[in-house]
PDB file of N, CA and C in Angstrom:
ATOM      1  N   MET A   1      43.083  58.485  23.922  1.00 48.00           N
ATOM      2  CA  MET A   1      42.289  59.052  22.984  1.00 48.00           C
ATOM      3  C   MET A   1      40.965  58.426  23.029  1.00 48.00           C
ATOM      4  N   SER A   2      40.132  58.524  22.053  1.00 62.00           N
ATOM      5  CA  SER A   2      38.704  57.971  22.057  1.00 62.00           C
ATOM      6  C   SER A   2      38.665  56.738  21.132  1.00 62.00           C
ATOM      7  N   ASP A   3      37.704  55.682  21.425  1.00 81.00           N
ATOM      8  CA  ASP A   3      37.491  54.772  20.811  1.00 81.00           C
ATOM      9  C   ASP A   3      36.876  54.750  19.537  1.00 81.00           C
ATOM     10  N   LEU A   4      36.327  55.927  19.055  1.00 85.00           N
ATOM     11  CA  LEU A   4      35.645  56.126  17.907  1.00 85.00           C
ATOM     12  C   LEU A   4      36.342  55.937  16.622  1.00 85.00           C
ATOM     13  N   PRO A   5      35.634  55.275  15.554  1.00 87.00           N
ATOM     14  CA  PRO A   5      36.627  55.174  14.131  1.00 87.00           C
ATOM     15  C   PRO A   5      36.811  56.498  13.716  1.00 87.00           C
ATOM     16  N   ASN A   6      37.877  56.508  12.633  1.00 87.00           N
ATOM     17  CA  ASN A   6      38.157  57.627  11.928  1.00 87.00           C
ATOM     18  C   ASN A   6      37.104  57.646  10.653  1.00 87.00           C
ATOM     19  N   CYS A   7      37.001  59.084  10.211  1.00 86.00           N
ATOM     20  CA  CYS A   7      36.061  59.308   9.218  1.00 86.00           C
ATOM     21  C   CYS A   7      36.096  58.474   8.005  1.00 86.00           C
ATOM     22  N   PRO A   8      35.375  57.795   7.493  1.00 85.00           N
ATOM     23  CA  PRO A   8      35.446  56.918   6.400  1.00 85.00           C
ATOM     24  C   PRO A   8      35.577  57.802   5.127  1.00 85.00           C
ATOM     25  N   GLU A   9      35.357  59.105   5.062  1.00 86.00           N
ATOM     26  CA  GLU A   9      35.538  59.971   3.893  1.00 86.00           C
ATOM     27  C   GLU A   9      36.738  60.705   3.810  1.00 86.00           C
ATOM     28  N   CYS A  10      37.260  61.150   4.997  1.00 89.00           N
ATOM     29  CA  CYS A  10      38.376  61.918   4.928  1.00 89.00           C
ATOM     30  C   CYS A  10      39.692  61.440   5.844  1.00 89.00           C
ATOM     31  N   ASP A  11      39.166  60.305   6.549  1.00 87.00           N
ATOM     32  CA  ASP A  11      40.001  59.707   7.729  1.00 87.00           C
ATOM     33  C   ASP A  11      40.612  60.497   8.718  1.00 87.00           C
ATOM     34  N   SER A  12      39.815  61.509   8.988  1.00 88.00           N
ATOM     35  CA  SER A  12      40.086  62.366  10.296  1.00 88.00           C
ATOM     36  C   SER A  12      39.841  61.400  11.607  1.00 88.00           C
ATOM     37  N   GLU A  13      40.697  61.831  12.468  1.00 88.00           N
ATOM     38  CA  GLU A  13      40.562  61.128  13.798  1.00 88.00           C
ATOM     39  C   GLU A  13      39.698  61.886  14.744  1.00 88.00           C
ATOM     40  N   TYR A  14      39.246  63.101  14.379  1.00 88.00           N
ATOM     41  CA  TYR A  14      38.448  64.051  15.338  1.00 88.00           C
ATOM     42  C   TYR A  14      36.933  63.822  15.326  1.00 88.00           C
ATOM     43  N   THR A  15      36.447  62.649  15.074  1.00 90.00           N
ATOM     44  CA  THR A  15      34.999  62.178  14.994  1.00 90.00           C
ATOM     45  C   THR A  15      34.463  62.261  16.470  1.00 90.00           C
ATOM     46  N   TYR A  16      33.290  62.501  16.337  1.00 89.00           N
ATOM     47  CA  TYR A  16      32.492  62.801  17.648  1.00 89.00           C
ATOM     48  C   TYR A  16      31.162  62.140  17.505  1.00 89.00           C
ATOM     49  N   GLU A  17      30.549  61.728  18.656  1.00 89.00           N
ATOM     50  CA  GLU A  17      29.109  61.232  18.608  1.00 89.00           C
ATOM     51  C   GLU A  17      28.031  62.444  18.920  1.00 89.00           C
ATOM     52  N   ASP A  18      27.040  62.134  18.149  1.00 87.00           N
ATOM     53  CA  ASP A  18      25.908  63.063  18.531  1.00 87.00           C
ATOM     54  C   ASP A  18      24.664  62.260  18.341  1.00 87.00           C
ATOM     55  N   GLY A  19      24.183  61.629  19.523  1.00 84.00           N
ATOM     56  CA  GLY A  19      23.072  60.765  19.516  1.00 84.00           C
ATOM     57  C   GLY A  19      23.376  59.628  18.943  1.00 84.00           C
ATOM     58  N   ILE A  20      22.996  58.901  17.912  1.00 85.00           N
ATOM     59  CA  ILE A  20      23.276  57.867  17.353  1.00 85.00           C
ATOM     60  C   ILE A  20      24.234  57.971  16.102  1.00 85.00           C
ATOM     61  N   LEU A  21      24.452  59.243  15.810  1.00 88.00           N
ATOM     62  CA  LEU A  21      25.287  59.533  14.547  1.00 88.00           C
ATOM     63  C   LEU A  21      26.756  59.759  15.112  1.00 88.00           C
ATOM     64  N   LEU A  22      27.744  59.566  14.161  1.00 89.00           N
ATOM     65  CA  LEU A  22      29.171  59.791  14.394  1.00 89.00           C
ATOM     66  C   LEU A  22      29.190  60.982  13.407  1.00 89.00           C
ATOM     67  N   ILE A  23      30.055  61.966  13.576  1.00 89.00           N
ATOM     68  CA  ILE A  23      30.297  63.318  12.789  1.00 89.00           C
ATOM     69  C   ILE A  23      31.429  63.565  12.879  1.00 89.00           C
ATOM     70  N   CYS A  24      32.129  64.012  11.645  1.00 90.00           N
ATOM     71  CA  CYS A  24      33.494  64.306  11.407  1.00 90.00           C
ATOM     72  C   CYS A  24      33.415  66.066  11.107  1.00 90.00           C
ATOM     73  N   PRO A  25      33.950  66.602  12.179  1.00 91.00           N
ATOM     74  CA  PRO A  25      34.174  68.100  12.062  1.00 91.00           C
ATOM     75  C   PRO A  25      34.939  68.606  10.750  1.00 91.00           C
ATOM     76  N   SER A  26      35.770  67.828  10.327  1.00 90.00           N
ATOM     77  CA  SER A  26      36.679  68.334   9.142  1.00 90.00           C
ATOM     78  C   SER A  26      35.915  68.396   7.913  1.00 90.00           C
ATOM     79  N   CYS A  27      35.068  67.216   7.649  1.00 89.00           N
ATOM     80  CA  CYS A  27      34.323  67.346   6.143  1.00 89.00           C
ATOM     81  C   CYS A  27      32.774  67.329   6.539  1.00 89.00           C
ATOM     82  N   ALA A  28      32.494  67.285   7.580  1.00 88.00           N
ATOM     83  CA  ALA A  28      31.133  67.404   7.855  1.00 88.00           C
ATOM     84  C   ALA A  28      30.167  65.986   7.423  1.00 88.00           C
ATOM     85  N   HIS A  29      30.968  65.027   7.402  1.00 88.00           N
ATOM     86  CA  HIS A  29      30.248  63.678   7.048  1.00 88.00           C
ATOM     87  C   HIS A  29      29.522  63.183   8.185  1.00 88.00           C
ATOM     88  N   GLU A  30      28.331  62.482   8.123  1.00 88.00           N
ATOM     89  CA  GLU A  30      27.742  61.803   9.087  1.00 88.00           C
ATOM     90  C   GLU A  30      27.498  60.529   8.993  1.00 88.00           C
ATOM     91  N   TRP A  31      27.520  59.582   9.797  1.00 84.00           N
ATOM     92  CA  TRP A  31      27.110  58.409   9.416  1.00 84.00           C
ATOM     93  C   TRP A  31      26.822  57.514  10.911  1.00 84.00           C
ATOM     94  N   THR A  32      26.232  56.326  10.923  1.00 84.00           N
ATOM     95  CA  THR A  32      26.142  55.633  11.906  1.00 84.00           C
ATOM     96  C   THR A  32      27.108  54.580  12.218  1.00 84.00           C
ATOM     97  N   ALA A  33      27.308  54.216  13.535  1.00 74.00           N
ATOM     98  CA  ALA A  33      28.351  53.239  13.796  1.00 74.00           C
ATOM     99  C   ALA A  33      27.938  51.873  13.306  1.00 74.00           C
ATOM    100  N   ASN A  34      26.709  51.567  13.221  1.00 72.00           N
ATOM    101  CA  ASN A  34      26.241  50.187  12.684  1.00 72.00           C
ATOM    102  C   ASN A  34      26.266  50.132  11.243  1.00 72.00           C
ATOM    103  N   LYS A  35      26.148  51.313  10.437  1.00 55.00           N
ATOM    104  CA  LYS A  35      26.336  51.271   9.028  1.00 55.00           C
ATOM    105  C   LYS A  35      27.885  51.072   8.709  1.00 55.00           C
ATOM    106  N   ALA A  36      28.942  51.580   9.440  1.00 46.00           N
ATOM    107  CA  ALA A  36      30.152  51.312   9.291  1.00 46.00           C
ATOM    108  C   ALA A  36      30.639  49.812   9.381  1.00 46.00           C
ATOM    109  N   GLU A  37      29.945  49.179  10.399  1.00 51.00           N
ATOM    110  CA  GLU A  37      30.093  47.754  10.530  1.00 51.00           C
ATOM    111  C   GLU A  37      29.547  47.016   9.474  1.00 51.00           C
ATOM    112  N   ASP A  38      28.379  47.256   9.212  1.00 51.00           N
ATOM    113  CA  ASP A  38      27.758  46.385   7.933  1.00 51.00           C
ATOM    114  C   ASP A  38      28.298  46.674   6.603  1.00 51.00           C
ATOM    115  N   ASP A  39      29.055  47.970   6.334  1.00 50.00           N
ATOM    116  CA  ASP A  39      29.897  48.046   5.134  1.00 50.00           C
ATOM    117  C   ASP A  39      30.984  47.041   5.254  1.00 50.00           C
ATOM    118  N   GLN A  40      31.459  46.889   6.254  1.00 48.00           N
ATOM    119  CA  GLN A  40      32.583  45.930   6.284  1.00 48.00           C
ATOM    120  C   GLN A  40      32.304  44.625   6.158  1.00 48.00           C
ATOM    121  N   GLN A  41      31.208  44.114   6.547  1.00 46.00           N
ATOM    122  CA  GLN A  41      30.783  42.758   6.606  1.00 46.00           C
ATOM    123  C   GLN A  41      30.226  42.406   5.269  1.00 46.00           C
ATOM    124  N   GLN A  42      29.807  43.299   4.419  1.00 47.00           N
ATOM    125  CA  GLN A  42      29.095  42.975   3.303  1.00 47.00           C
ATOM    126  C   GLN A  42      30.090  42.599   2.103  1.00 47.00           C
ATOM    127  N   GLU A  43      29.841  41.573   1.412  1.00 50.00           N
ATOM    128  CA  GLU A  43      31.062  41.268   0.454  1.00 50.00           C
ATOM    129  C   GLU A  43      30.350  41.617  -1.024  1.00 50.00           C
ATOM    130  N   PRO A  44      30.998  42.294  -1.836  1.00 63.00           N
ATOM    131  CA  PRO A  44      30.526  42.440  -3.269  1.00 63.00           C
ATOM    132  C   PRO A  44      30.454  41.060  -3.868  1.00 63.00           C
ATOM    133  N   GLY A  45      29.372  40.930  -4.678  1.00 83.00           N
ATOM    134  CA  GLY A  45      29.185  39.565  -5.391  1.00 83.00           C
ATOM    135  C   GLY A  45      28.422  39.759  -6.631  1.00 83.00           C
ATOM    136  N   VAL A  46      28.320  38.921  -7.467  1.00 90.00           N
ATOM    137  CA  VAL A  46      27.507  38.851  -8.609  1.00 90.00           C
ATOM    138  C   VAL A  46      26.158  38.303  -8.433  1.00 90.00           C
ATOM    139  N   ARG A  47      25.077  39.266  -8.695  1.00 91.00           N
ATOM    140  CA  ARG A  47      23.822  38.808  -8.502  1.00 91.00           C
ATOM    141  C   ARG A  47      22.988  38.661 -10.020  1.00 91.00           C
ATOM    142  N   ASP A  48      21.964  37.642  -9.740  1.00 92.00           N
ATOM    143  CA  ASP A  48      21.267  37.491 -11.139  1.00 92.00           C
ATOM    144  C   ASP A  48      20.186  38.653 -11.163  1.00 92.00           C
ATOM    145  N   ALA A  49      19.253  38.436 -12.115  1.00 92.00           N
ATOM    146  CA  ALA A  49      18.275  39.547 -12.370  1.00 92.00           C
ATOM    147  C   ALA A  49      17.396  39.460 -11.219  1.00 92.00           C
ATOM    148  N   ASN A  50      17.095  38.455 -10.358  1.00 90.00           N
ATOM    149  CA  ASN A  50      16.226  38.430  -9.167  1.00 90.00           C
ATOM    150  C   ASN A  50      16.983  38.810  -8.061  1.00 90.00           C
ATOM    151  N   GLY A  51      18.276  39.004  -8.008  1.00 88.00           N
ATOM    152  CA  GLY A  51      18.979  39.315  -6.920  1.00 88.00           C
ATOM    153  C   GLY A  51      19.646  38.192  -6.159  1.00 88.00           C
ATOM    154  N   ASN A  52      19.595  37.074  -6.538  1.00 91.00           N
ATOM    155  CA  ASN A  52      20.259  35.806  -6.008  1.00 91.00           C
ATOM    156  C   ASN A  52      21.587  35.989  -6.288  1.00 91.00           C
ATOM    157  N   ALA A  53      22.635  35.600  -5.271  1.00 91.00           N
ATOM    158  CA  ALA A  53      23.906  35.480  -5.566  1.00 91.00           C
ATOM    159  C   ALA A  53      24.179  34.394  -6.546  1.00 91.00           C
ATOM    160  N   LEU A  54      25.234  34.699  -7.321  1.00 93.00           N
ATOM    161  CA  LEU A  54      25.739  33.536  -8.282  1.00 93.00           C
ATOM    162  C   LEU A  54      27.194  33.234  -7.929  1.00 93.00           C
ATOM    163  N   GLN A  55      27.491  31.898  -7.895  1.00 93.00           N
ATOM    164  CA  GLN A  55      28.811  31.643  -7.864  1.00 93.00           C
ATOM    165  C   GLN A  55      29.217  30.660  -8.997  1.00 93.00           C
ATOM    166  N   SER A  56      30.710  30.555  -9.148  1.00 93.00           N
ATOM    167  CA  SER A  56      31.204  29.814 -10.123  1.00 93.00           C
ATOM    168  C   SER A  56      30.645  28.322  -9.949  1.00 93.00           C
ATOM    169  N   GLY A  57      30.368  27.560 -11.089  1.00 94.00           N
ATOM    170  CA  GLY A  57      29.691  26.263 -11.108  1.00 94.00           C
ATOM    171  C   GLY A  57      28.325  26.247 -11.000  1.00 94.00           C
ATOM    172  N   ASP A  58      27.520  27.340 -10.980  1.00 94.00           N
ATOM    173  CA  ASP A  58      26.108  27.317 -10.967  1.00 94.00           C
ATOM    174  C   ASP A  58      25.589  27.172 -12.359  1.00 94.00           C
ATOM    175  N   THR A  59      24.290  26.867 -12.322  1.00 95.00           N
ATOM    176  CA  THR A  59      23.517  26.640 -13.551  1.00 95.00           C
ATOM    177  C   THR A  59      22.427  27.968 -13.651  1.00 95.00           C
ATOM    178  N   VAL A  60      22.464  28.544 -14.595  1.00 96.00           N
ATOM    179  CA  VAL A  60      21.550  29.686 -14.970  1.00 96.00           C
ATOM    180  C   VAL A  60      20.657  29.462 -16.181  1.00 96.00           C
ATOM    181  N   THR A  61      19.811  30.338 -16.212  1.00 96.00           N
ATOM    182  CA  THR A  61      18.837  30.402 -17.451  1.00 96.00           C
ATOM    183  C   THR A  61      18.634  31.750 -17.997  1.00 96.00           C
ATOM    184  N   VAL A  62      18.938  31.972 -19.344  1.00 96.00           N
ATOM    185  CA  VAL A  62      18.766  33.263 -20.045  1.00 96.00           C
ATOM    186  C   VAL A  62      17.317  33.649 -20.099  1.00 96.00           C
ATOM    187  N   ILE A  63      17.072  35.028 -19.568  1.00 96.00           N
ATOM    188  CA  ILE A  63      15.727  35.524 -19.372  1.00 96.00           C
ATOM    189  C   ILE A  63      15.484  36.466 -20.581  1.00 96.00           C
ATOM    190  N   LYS A  64      16.350  36.675 -21.520  1.00 95.00           N
ATOM    191  CA  LYS A  64      16.003  37.498 -22.611  1.00 95.00           C
ATOM    192  C   LYS A  64      16.801  36.986 -23.789  1.00 95.00           C
ATOM    193  N   ASP A  65      16.101  37.216 -25.057  1.00 96.00           N
ATOM    194  CA  ASP A  65      16.828  36.907 -26.233  1.00 96.00           C
ATOM    195  C   ASP A  65      18.039  37.829 -26.501  1.00 96.00           C
ATOM    196  N   LEU A  66      19.202  37.091 -26.769  1.00 94.00           N
ATOM    197  CA  LEU A  66      20.576  37.694 -26.930  1.00 94.00           C
ATOM    198  C   LEU A  66      21.342  37.482 -28.090  1.00 94.00           C
ATOM    199  N   LYS A  67      21.448  38.327 -28.823  1.00 94.00           N
ATOM    200  CA  LYS A  67      22.076  38.535 -30.233  1.00 94.00           C
ATOM    201  C   LYS A  67      23.455  38.224 -29.943  1.00 94.00           C
ATOM    202  N   VAL A  68      24.082  37.312 -30.598  1.00 92.00           N
ATOM    203  CA  VAL A  68      25.605  37.057 -30.636  1.00 92.00           C
ATOM    204  C   VAL A  68      26.302  38.089 -31.389  1.00 92.00           C
ATOM    205  N   LYS A  69      27.106  38.991 -30.977  1.00 90.00           N
ATOM    206  CA  LYS A  69      27.700  39.917 -31.727  1.00 90.00           C
ATOM    207  C   LYS A  69      28.605  39.299 -32.793  1.00 90.00           C
ATOM    208  N   GLY A  70      28.495  39.694 -34.166  1.00 89.00           N
ATOM    209  CA  GLY A  70      29.385  39.335 -35.168  1.00 89.00           C
ATOM    210  C   GLY A  70      28.727  38.300 -35.878  1.00 89.00           C
ATOM    211  N   THR A  71      27.785  37.505 -35.395  1.00 90.00           N
ATOM    212  CA  THR A  71      27.117  36.498 -36.098  1.00 90.00           C
ATOM    213  C   THR A  71      25.580  36.687 -36.108  1.00 90.00           C
ATOM    214  N   SER A  72      24.880  35.790 -36.965  1.00 92.00           N
ATOM    215  CA  SER A  72      23.518  35.760 -37.141  1.00 92.00           C
ATOM    216  C   SER A  72      22.768  34.880 -35.964  1.00 92.00           C
ATOM    217  N   LEU A  73      23.681  34.406 -34.911  1.00 92.00           N
ATOM    218  CA  LEU A  73      22.996  33.543 -33.901  1.00 92.00           C
ATOM    219  C   LEU A  73      22.305  34.296 -32.739  1.00 92.00           C
ATOM    220  N   VAL A  74      21.378  33.680 -32.340  1.00 94.00           N
ATOM    221  CA  VAL A  74      20.599  34.277 -31.126  1.00 94.00           C
ATOM    222  C   VAL A  74      20.734  33.212 -29.982  1.00 94.00           C
ATOM    223  N   VAL A  75      20.792  33.683 -28.785  1.00 95.00           N
ATOM    224  CA  VAL A  75      20.674  32.863 -27.616  1.00 95.00           C
ATOM    225  C   VAL A  75      19.084  33.150 -27.057  1.00 95.00           C
ATOM    226  N   LYS A  76      18.324  32.002 -27.224  1.00 95.00           N
ATOM    227  CA  LYS A  76      16.927  32.229 -27.007  1.00 95.00           C
ATOM    228  C   LYS A  76      16.624  32.284 -25.425  1.00 95.00           C
ATOM    229  N   VAL A  77      15.533  32.778 -25.293  1.00 96.00           N
ATOM    230  CA  VAL A  77      14.898  32.891 -23.837  1.00 96.00           C
ATOM    231  C   VAL A  77      14.785  31.165 -23.333  1.00 96.00           C
ATOM    232  N   GLY A  78      15.178  30.972 -22.064  1.00 96.00           N
ATOM    233  CA  GLY A  78      15.110  29.604 -21.527  1.00 96.00           C
ATOM    234  C   GLY A  78      16.297  28.897 -21.819  1.00 96.00           C
ATOM    235  N   THR A  79      17.329  29.315 -22.238  1.00 95.00           N
ATOM    236  CA  THR A  79      18.433  28.505 -22.593  1.00 95.00           C
ATOM    237  C   THR A  79      19.144  28.212 -21.295  1.00 95.00           C
ATOM    238  N   LYS A  80      19.488  27.168 -20.977  1.00 96.00           N
ATOM    239  CA  LYS A  80      20.217  26.609 -19.836  1.00 96.00           C
ATOM    240  C   LYS A  80      21.710  26.607 -20.054  1.00 96.00           C
ATOM    241  N   VAL A  81      22.273  27.435 -19.095  1.00 95.00           N
ATOM    242  CA  VAL A  81      23.789  27.472 -19.147  1.00 95.00           C
ATOM    243  C   VAL A  81      24.362  26.716 -17.919  1.00 95.00           C
ATOM    244  N   LYS A  82      25.100  25.669 -18.126  1.00 95.00           N
ATOM    245  CA  LYS A  82      25.530  24.960 -16.972  1.00 95.00           C
ATOM    246  C   LYS A  82      27.119  25.367 -16.631  1.00 95.00           C
ATOM    247  N   ASN A  83      27.501  25.342 -15.420  1.00 94.00           N
ATOM    248  CA  ASN A  83      29.019  25.328 -14.951  1.00 94.00           C
ATOM    249  C   ASN A  83      29.444  26.637 -15.574  1.00 94.00           C
ATOM    250  N   ILE A  84      28.944  27.803 -14.855  1.00 95.00           N
ATOM    251  CA  ILE A  84      29.224  29.059 -15.157  1.00 95.00           C
ATOM    252  C   ILE A  84      30.571  29.537 -14.414  1.00 95.00           C
ATOM    253  N   ARG A  85      31.286  30.431 -14.838  1.00 95.00           N
ATOM    254  CA  ARG A  85      32.383  30.901 -14.033  1.00 95.00           C
ATOM    255  C   ARG A  85      32.314  32.435 -14.013  1.00 95.00           C
ATOM    256  N   ILE A  86      32.515  32.811 -12.663  1.00 94.00           N
ATOM    257  CA  ILE A  86      32.438  34.429 -12.459  1.00 94.00           C
ATOM    258  C   ILE A  86      33.692  34.982 -12.620  1.00 94.00           C
ATOM    259  N   VAL A  87      33.817  35.932 -13.474  1.00 93.00           N
ATOM    260  CA  VAL A  87      34.772  36.934 -13.694  1.00 93.00           C
ATOM    261  C   VAL A  87      34.640  38.307 -13.443  1.00 93.00           C
ATOM    262  N   ASP A  88      35.607  39.102 -13.489  1.00 90.00           N
ATOM    263  CA  ASP A  88      35.576  40.443 -13.196  1.00 90.00           C
ATOM    264  C   ASP A  88      35.416  41.040 -14.659  1.00 90.00           C
ATOM    265  N   GLY A  89      34.553  42.382 -14.563  1.00 87.00           N
ATOM    266  CA  GLY A  89      34.310  43.071 -15.748  1.00 87.00           C
ATOM    267  C   GLY A  89      32.991  43.416 -16.061  1.00 87.00           C
ATOM    268  N   ASP A  90      32.731  43.914 -17.167  1.00 90.00           N
ATOM    269  CA  ASP A  90      31.354  44.293 -17.338  1.00 90.00           C
ATOM    270  C   ASP A  90      30.241  43.067 -17.719  1.00 90.00           C
ATOM    271  N   HIS A  91      30.854  42.114 -18.607  1.00 92.00           N
ATOM    272  CA  HIS A  91      30.254  40.923 -18.679  1.00 92.00           C
ATOM    273  C   HIS A  91      30.980  39.909 -17.606  1.00 92.00           C
ATOM    274  N   ASP A  92      30.118  39.510 -16.618  1.00 92.00           N
ATOM    275  CA  ASP A  92      30.824  39.088 -15.439  1.00 92.00           C
ATOM    276  C   ASP A  92      30.380  37.407 -15.385  1.00 92.00           C
ATOM    277  N   ILE A  93      30.070  36.763 -16.385  1.00 95.00           N
ATOM    278  CA  ILE A  93      29.752  35.416 -16.376  1.00 95.00           C
ATOM    279  C   ILE A  93      30.410  34.738 -17.697  1.00 95.00           C
ATOM    280  N   ASP A  94      31.352  33.868 -17.507  1.00 95.00           N
ATOM    281  CA  ASP A  94      32.141  33.236 -18.568  1.00 95.00           C
ATOM    282  C   ASP A  94      31.542  31.894 -18.676  1.00 95.00           C
ATOM    283  N   CYS A  95      31.050  31.266 -20.029  1.00 95.00           N
ATOM    284  CA  CYS A  95      30.375  29.984 -20.099  1.00 95.00           C
ATOM    285  C   CYS A  95      30.586  29.533 -21.452  1.00 95.00           C
ATOM    286  N   LYS A  96      29.952  28.278 -21.638  1.00 95.00           N
ATOM    287  CA  LYS A  96      30.049  27.661 -22.839  1.00 95.00           C
ATOM    288  C   LYS A  96      28.536  27.368 -23.243  1.00 95.00           C
ATOM    289  N   ILE A  97      27.920  27.783 -24.256  1.00 93.00           N
ATOM    290  CA  ILE A  97      26.603  27.406 -24.626  1.00 93.00           C
ATOM    291  C   ILE A  97      26.617  26.456 -25.598  1.00 93.00           C
ATOM    292  N   ASP A  98      25.688  25.401 -25.640  1.00 90.00           N
ATOM    293  CA  ASP A  98      25.791  24.439 -26.798  1.00 90.00           C
ATOM    294  C   ASP A  98      25.112  25.152 -28.159  1.00 90.00           C
ATOM    295  N   GLY A  99      25.744  24.992 -29.180  1.00 88.00           N
ATOM    296  CA  GLY A  99      25.404  25.426 -30.419  1.00 88.00           C
ATOM    297  C   GLY A  99      25.893  26.795 -30.723  1.00 88.00           C
ATOM    298  N   VAL A 100      26.541  27.234 -29.595  1.00 90.00           N
ATOM    299  CA  VAL A 100      26.930  28.725 -29.828  1.00 90.00           C
ATOM    300  C   VAL A 100      28.554  28.816 -29.502  1.00 90.00           C
ATOM    301  N   GLY A 101      28.891  28.123 -28.319  1.00 92.00           N
ATOM    302  CA  GLY A 101      30.391  28.159 -28.137  1.00 92.00           C
ATOM    303  C   GLY A 101      30.393  28.985 -26.899  1.00 92.00           C
ATOM    304  N   ALA A 102      32.043  29.352 -26.581  1.00 93.00           N
ATOM    305  CA  ALA A 102      32.234  29.955 -25.527  1.00 93.00           C
ATOM    306  C   ALA A 102      31.956  31.411 -25.732  1.00 93.00           C
ATOM    307  N   MET A 103      31.420  32.110 -24.649  1.00 94.00           N
ATOM    308  CA  MET A 103      30.849  33.476 -24.568  1.00 94.00           C
ATOM    309  C   MET A 103      30.716  34.017 -23.238  1.00 94.00           C
ATOM    310  N   GLN A 104      30.805  35.488 -23.094  1.00 94.00           N
ATOM    311  CA  GLN A 104      30.515  36.002 -21.896  1.00 94.00           C
ATOM    312  C   GLN A 104      29.057  36.631 -21.621  1.00 94.00           C
ATOM    313  N   LEU A 105      28.404  36.472 -20.663  1.00 95.00           N
ATOM    314  CA  LEU A 105      27.088  37.188 -20.377  1.00 95.00           C
ATOM    315  C   LEU A 105      27.224  38.249 -19.360  1.00 95.00           C
ATOM    316  N   LYS A 106      26.395  38.999 -19.326  1.00 94.00           N
ATOM    317  CA  LYS A 106      26.123  39.931 -18.199  1.00 94.00           C
ATOM    318  C   LYS A 106      24.907  39.328 -17.167  1.00 94.00           C
ATOM    319  N   SER A 107      25.232  39.275 -15.845  1.00 94.00           N
ATOM    320  CA  SER A 107      24.439  38.844 -14.900  1.00 94.00           C
ATOM    321  C   SER A 107      22.910  39.237 -14.909  1.00 94.00           C
ATOM    322  N   GLU A 108      22.769  40.334 -15.412  1.00 93.00           N
ATOM    323  CA  GLU A 108      21.382  41.081 -15.506  1.00 93.00           C
ATOM    324  C   GLU A 108      20.409  40.251 -16.401  1.00 93.00           C
ATOM    325  N   PHE A 109      21.066  39.456 -17.271  1.00 95.00           N
ATOM    326  CA  PHE A 109      20.266  38.838 -18.369  1.00 95.00           C
ATOM    327  C   PHE A 109      20.040  37.202 -18.098  1.00 95.00           C
ATOM    328  N   VAL A 110      20.277  36.889 -16.684  1.00 96.00           N
ATOM    329  CA  VAL A 110      20.129  35.442 -16.315  1.00 96.00           C
ATOM    330  C   VAL A 110      19.519  35.363 -15.096  1.00 96.00           C
ATOM    331  N   LYS A 111      19.061  34.181 -14.816  1.00 95.00           N
ATOM    332  CA  LYS A 111      18.580  33.987 -13.346  1.00 95.00           C
ATOM    333  C   LYS A 111      19.007  32.565 -13.025  1.00 95.00           C
ATOM    334  N   LYS A 112      19.099  32.352 -11.745  1.00 94.00           N
ATOM    335  CA  LYS A 112      19.548  31.131 -11.159  1.00 94.00           C
ATOM    336  C   LYS A 112      18.530  29.920 -11.444  1.00 94.00           C
ATOM    337  N   ALA A 113      19.086  28.807 -12.027  1.00 89.00           N
ATOM    338  CA  ALA A 113      18.022  27.608 -12.190  1.00 89.00           C
ATOM    339  C   ALA A 113      18.130  26.856 -11.035  1.00 89.00           C
TER     340      ALA A 113
END
């Protein structure tokens, strides 16, 4: 058989080359061989507001005033948060903030310090 990869959409084995594109006759999906390789190499990760990759243990700075739900406290712009933990979910940073306590933040409201 051929050494072409199966279709990423329908997993059909009947793919064929047309120039630089790979085409699936079953579902009409078109893709490049390089894109398939790039998708496998990219790892999803948490990124800050500037697009920098975040890891557990990093220090970040808050870029927007954030109201703490259920209280009258506000986390001010410029607040440094040390030793963050990356978690799954909508709020993907778990941390402790001095004067506020333990809370979760969205990565879109912080930048890497």
